[in-house]
Amino acid sequence: MGNKEEKLFMREFFRKAGKAIYDYNMIEEGEKILVGVSGGKDSLALLEVLALRARDPKKHYTVVAAHIAVENVVYETDHIYIQELCDRLGVELIVRTVNTEVKENSGKPACFVCSWNRRKALFEIAKEWGCTKLALGHHRDDAVESLLMSMMFNGTMASMPPKLAMFDGTFTLIRPFIYITNAETTQYAAYRNFRKQKKLCPHEHATNRDAVRRLLQEMETFSPHVRNNLFAAMKNIQQEYLP
Ligand SMILES: Nc1ncnc2c1ncn2[C@@H]1O[C@H](COP(=O)(O)OP(=O)(O)OP(=O)(O)O)[C@@H](O)[C@H]1O
């Protein structure tokens, strides 16, 4: 690994992921963790961090990776690239293909159907491979965007929990990058020379998430701490000052 700056950055990046894992007790002794890998920077970084941590003899867990290809969405980073990373890390990769029959599910937006099908395939793989946890590459900025989306478009206050028990607690979703920012995963990807992934999706259009992203950028011109503060607000609810 390169220069001093990079070493310090990597140490801090791994520390933040480790702190989230510790704070929320995300990984337990002897567990097999399934990492959902899209080929984008966040999930490639997550796979690497979890696989490298698992090499520590004091950490008793194993990692399996899964990539869900979507039939009518072409990714410029294909699964061969993910396979090569998995080979280097000594991690098993499972690849499945799902299709997005948007018309048959009329009334539901394509992005919703696609993401639902991908998530379902990941749950199935987790079950088949005996994984009790599914790790996703969402980070702090994703959580902040989700909070605003939920408030603005649904009239609810909700976001992405770092740890979510599902199916009567038999299975848990974890987000070890919950303390890490988008800028940090971008920097990680640059240091590690990850190939940029381009999605060539026929359904890609201006989404609510894009709108919220732009809004947050504008809010940042008023205060550089806006994302940090919105994230902190989720852990600092003053119930008595709410209706
Ligand atoms: N095709 C896929 N196969 C496996 N896992 C996926 C796939 N798409 C998304 N995921 C998982 O869900 C997480 C969130 O998906 P989303 O599409 O919001 O990611 P993103 O913001 O583009 O991040 P990434 O850089 O990891 O693609 C990803 O980080 C990854 O863990």
Coordinates of C-alpha atoms and ligand atoms in Angstrom, one line a residue:
M1 CA 0.0 0.0 0.0
G2 CA 1.2 3.4 -1.1
N3 CA 2.0 6.6 0.8
K4 CA 1.4 7.7 4.4
E5 CA -1.8 9.6 3.5
E6 CA -3.3 6.5 2.0
K7 CA -2.3 4.4 4.9
L8 CA -3.9 6.8 7.4
F9 CA -7.0 6.9 5.2
M10 CA -7.3 3.2 5.1
R11 CA -6.7 2.8 8.8
E12 CA -9.5 5.3 9.5
F13 CA -11.8 3.7 6.9
F14 CA -11.4 0.3 8.5
R15 CA -11.8 1.8 12.0
K16 CA -15.1 3.4 11.1
A17 CA -16.5 0.1 9.6
G18 CA -15.2 -1.8 12.6
K19 CA -16.8 0.7 15.0
A20 CA -20.2 0.3 13.3
I21 CA -19.9 -3.5 13.4
Y22 CA -19.0 -3.2 17.1
D23 CA -21.6 -0.6 18.1
Y24 CA -24.5 -2.5 16.5
N25 CA -23.1 -6.0 17.2
M26 CA -23.4 -6.7 13.5
I27 CA -21.3 -9.9 13.3
E28 CA -21.4 -12.8 15.8
E29 CA -19.0 -15.7 16.4
G30 CA -19.0 -18.3 13.7
E31 CA -21.4 -16.5 11.3
K32 CA -21.4 -16.7 7.5
I33 CA -22.0 -13.3 6.0
L34 CA -23.4 -12.8 2.5
V35 CA -22.2 -9.6 0.9
G36 CA -24.4 -8.2 -1.9
V37 CA -22.0 -7.0 -4.6
S38 CA -23.4 -4.9 -7.4
G39 CA -20.0 -4.0 -8.9
G40 CA -20.3 -0.4 -7.7
K41 CA -17.7 1.2 -5.5
D42 CA -19.6 0.9 -2.3
S43 CA -20.2 -2.8 -2.4
L44 CA -16.8 -3.6 -3.8
A45 CA -15.3 -1.7 -0.9
L46 CA -17.6 -3.5 1.6
L47 CA -16.6 -6.9 0.2
E48 CA -12.9 -6.1 0.5
V49 CA -13.2 -4.7 4.1
L50 CA -15.3 -7.6 5.4
A51 CA -13.1 -10.2 3.7
L52 CA -9.8 -8.6 4.9
R53 CA -11.2 -8.3 8.5
A54 CA -12.3 -11.9 8.4
R55 CA -8.6 -12.9 7.9
D56 CA -7.9 -11.7 11.4
P57 CA -7.7 -15.0 13.5
K58 CA -9.5 -13.2 16.3
K59 CA -12.5 -12.6 14.1
H60 CA -14.4 -15.8 13.7
Y61 CA -16.6 -15.3 10.7
T62 CA -16.6 -16.1 7.0
V63 CA -17.7 -14.2 3.9
V64 CA -19.6 -15.2 0.7
A65 CA -20.3 -12.8 -2.1
A66 CA -23.4 -12.7 -4.4
H67 CA -24.0 -10.7 -7.5
I68 CA -27.4 -10.4 -9.1
A69 CA -27.4 -9.7 -12.8
V70 CA -30.6 -8.1 -14.1
E71 CA -31.6 -9.4 -17.5
N72 CA -32.3 -6.1 -19.3
V73 CA -29.8 -4.0 -17.4
V74 CA -26.3 -4.0 -18.8
Y75 CA -23.5 -3.2 -16.4
E76 CA -20.2 -2.1 -17.9
T77 CA -18.5 -3.8 -15.0
D78 CA -19.5 -7.4 -15.5
H79 CA -19.3 -10.2 -13.0
I80 CA -15.9 -11.3 -14.3
Y81 CA -14.4 -8.2 -12.6
I82 CA -16.2 -9.1 -9.4
Q83 CA -15.0 -12.7 -9.8
E84 CA -11.4 -11.5 -10.1
L85 CA -11.7 -9.5 -6.9
C86 CA -13.3 -12.5 -5.1
D87 CA -10.5 -14.8 -6.3
R88 CA -7.9 -12.4 -4.9
L89 CA -9.7 -12.2 -1.6
G90 CA -10.4 -16.0 -1.5
V91 CA -14.2 -15.5 -1.3
E92 CA -16.8 -17.6 -3.0
L93 CA -19.0 -15.7 -5.5
I94 CA -22.5 -16.7 -6.5
V95 CA -24.0 -15.1 -9.6
R96 CA -27.7 -15.2 -10.3
T97 CA -29.8 -13.6 -13.0
V98 CA -33.2 -12.1 -12.4
N99 CA -35.5 -10.4 -14.9
T100 CA -37.6 -7.4 -14.4
E101 CA -41.1 -8.0 -15.8
V102 CA -42.2 -4.4 -15.3
K103 CA -45.3 -4.5 -17.5
E104 CA -46.8 -7.6 -15.7
N105 CA -46.4 -5.7 -12.4
S106 CA -48.2 -2.7 -13.7
G107 CA -48.6 0.2 -11.2
K108 CA -45.2 -0.4 -9.7
P109 CA -42.2 1.6 -10.8
A110 CA -39.5 -0.4 -12.7
C111 CA -36.8 0.6 -10.1
F112 CA -39.0 -0.7 -7.3
V113 CA -39.6 -4.1 -9.1
C114 CA -36.0 -4.4 -10.0
S115 CA -34.7 -3.7 -6.5
W116 CA -37.3 -6.0 -5.0
N117 CA -36.3 -8.9 -7.3
R118 CA -32.6 -8.4 -6.5
R119 CA -33.3 -8.3 -2.8
K120 CA -35.4 -11.5 -3.0
A121 CA -32.6 -13.3 -4.9
L122 CA -30.1 -12.2 -2.3
F123 CA -32.4 -13.6 0.5
E124 CA -32.7 -16.9 -1.4
I125 CA -28.9 -17.3 -1.8
A126 CA -28.4 -16.4 1.9
K127 CA -30.8 -19.2 2.8
E128 CA -29.2 -21.7 0.4
W129 CA -25.7 -21.0 1.7
G130 CA -26.6 -20.9 5.4
C131 CA -25.8 -17.2 5.8
T132 CA -27.5 -15.6 8.8
K133 CA -26.6 -12.0 7.7
L134 CA -26.8 -10.1 4.5
A135 CA -24.4 -7.1 4.3
L136 CA -25.3 -4.2 2.0
G137 CA -23.0 -1.3 0.9
H138 CA -25.3 1.5 1.9
H139 CA -23.4 4.4 3.7
R140 CA -24.2 7.4 5.8
D141 CA -25.2 9.6 2.8
D142 CA -27.6 6.9 1.6
A143 CA -29.3 6.9 5.0
V144 CA -29.5 10.7 5.1
E145 CA -31.1 10.8 1.6
S146 CA -33.6 8.1 2.6
L147 CA -34.5 10.1 5.7
L148 CA -35.3 13.1 3.6
M149 CA -37.1 11.1 1.0
S150 CA -39.3 9.4 3.6
M151 CA -40.2 12.8 5.2
M152 CA -40.8 14.6 1.9
F153 CA -42.5 12.0 -0.2
N154 CA -44.1 9.7 2.4
G155 CA -44.8 11.9 5.4
T156 CA -42.9 9.5 7.7
M157 CA -39.6 9.6 9.6
A158 CA -37.7 6.6 8.6
S159 CA -34.3 5.7 7.0
M160 CA -32.0 2.7 6.7
P161 CA -31.3 0.9 10.0
P162 CA -27.7 -0.3 10.5
K163 CA -29.1 -3.7 11.5
L164 CA -32.6 -5.0 10.7
A165 CA -33.9 -8.4 11.9
M166 CA -36.2 -10.1 9.4
F167 CA -38.3 -13.2 9.1
D168 CA -38.9 -13.5 12.8
G169 CA -35.3 -12.8 13.6
T170 CA -34.0 -15.8 11.7
F171 CA -32.1 -13.5 9.3
T172 CA -30.5 -10.0 9.7
L173 CA -29.6 -7.3 7.2
I174 CA -26.5 -5.3 8.2
R175 CA -25.0 -2.0 6.9
P176 CA -21.4 -1.9 8.1
F177 CA -20.7 1.4 6.2
I178 CA -23.4 3.4 8.1
Y179 CA -20.7 5.7 9.6
I180 CA -18.8 6.1 6.2
T181 CA -19.6 8.9 3.7
N182 CA -19.9 8.8 0.0
A183 CA -16.8 10.9 -0.4
E184 CA -14.9 8.2 1.7
T185 CA -16.1 5.2 -0.4
T186 CA -15.2 7.3 -3.5
Q187 CA -11.7 7.9 -2.1
Y188 CA -11.4 4.2 -1.2
A189 CA -12.3 3.2 -4.7
A190 CA -9.7 5.6 -6.1
Y191 CA -6.9 4.3 -3.9
R192 CA -7.8 0.7 -4.7
N193 CA -8.2 1.5 -8.4
F194 CA -11.7 0.0 -8.7
R195 CA -13.0 0.0 -12.2
K196 CA -15.9 2.4 -12.6
Q197 CA -19.3 0.7 -13.1
K198 CA -21.7 2.1 -15.6
K199 CA -25.3 1.0 -15.5
L200 CA -27.0 1.1 -18.9
C201 CA -30.6 0.8 -17.6
P202 CA -33.5 1.4 -19.9
H203 CA -35.6 2.6 -17.0
E204 CA -33.1 5.1 -15.6
H205 CA -34.8 8.5 -15.3
A206 CA -34.9 11.3 -12.8
T207 CA -35.7 9.7 -9.4
N208 CA -36.8 11.2 -6.1
R209 CA -33.4 10.2 -4.8
D210 CA -31.7 12.3 -7.4
A211 CA -33.8 15.2 -6.5
V212 CA -33.0 14.8 -2.8
R213 CA -29.3 14.5 -3.6
R214 CA -29.4 17.9 -5.4
L215 CA -31.3 19.4 -2.5
L216 CA -28.7 18.2 0.0
Q217 CA -25.9 19.7 -2.2
E218 CA -27.7 23.0 -2.1
M219 CA -28.3 22.7 1.7
E220 CA -24.5 22.1 2.1
T221 CA -23.9 25.6 0.7
F222 CA -25.6 26.9 3.9
S223 CA -23.9 24.6 6.3
P224 CA -21.1 22.1 5.5
H225 CA -22.3 20.0 8.4
V226 CA -25.8 19.4 7.1
R227 CA -25.4 15.7 6.3
N228 CA -23.6 15.0 9.7
N229 CA -26.4 16.8 11.5
L230 CA -29.2 15.1 9.7
F231 CA -27.6 11.8 10.5
A232 CA -27.1 12.8 14.2
A233 CA -30.7 14.0 14.3
M234 CA -31.9 10.4 13.8
K235 CA -30.2 9.4 17.1
N236 CA -31.3 12.5 18.9
I237 CA -35.1 12.5 18.8
Q238 CA -36.6 14.9 21.3
Q239 CA -40.1 13.3 21.5
E240 CA -41.5 16.0 23.8
Y241 CA -40.8 18.7 21.2
L242 CA -42.7 16.8 18.5
P243 CA -46.4 16.9 17.9
Ligands
LIG1 N1 -27.0 -6.4 -8.5 C1 -26.7 -6.5 -7.2 N2 -26.2 -7.7 -6.8 C2 -25.9 -7.8 -5.5 N3 -26.0 -6.9 -4.6 C3 -26.5 -5.7 -5.0 C4 -26.9 -5.5 -6.3 N4 -27.4 -4.2 -6.4 C5 -27.3 -3.7 -5.2 N5 -26.8 -4.6 -4.3 C6 -26.5 -4.4 -2.9 O1 -27.4 -3.4 -2.4 C7 -26.7 -2.2 -2.0 C8 -27.4 -0.9 -2.3 O2 -27.7 -0.9 -3.7 P1 -27.7 0.4 -4.5 O3 -28.1 0.1 -5.9 O4 -28.5 1.4 -3.8 O5 -26.2 0.6 -4.5 P2 -25.3 1.8 -4.9 O6 -25.5 3.1 -4.1 O7 -25.2 1.9 -6.4 O8 -23.9 1.2 -4.3 P3 -22.9 0.3 -5.0 O9 -21.8 1.2 -5.2 O10 -22.5 -0.8 -4.0 O11 -23.5 -0.3 -6.2 C9 -25.3 -2.3 -2.7 O12 -24.3 -1.6 -2.0 C10 -25.1 -3.8 -2.6 O13 -24.7 -4.3 -1.4

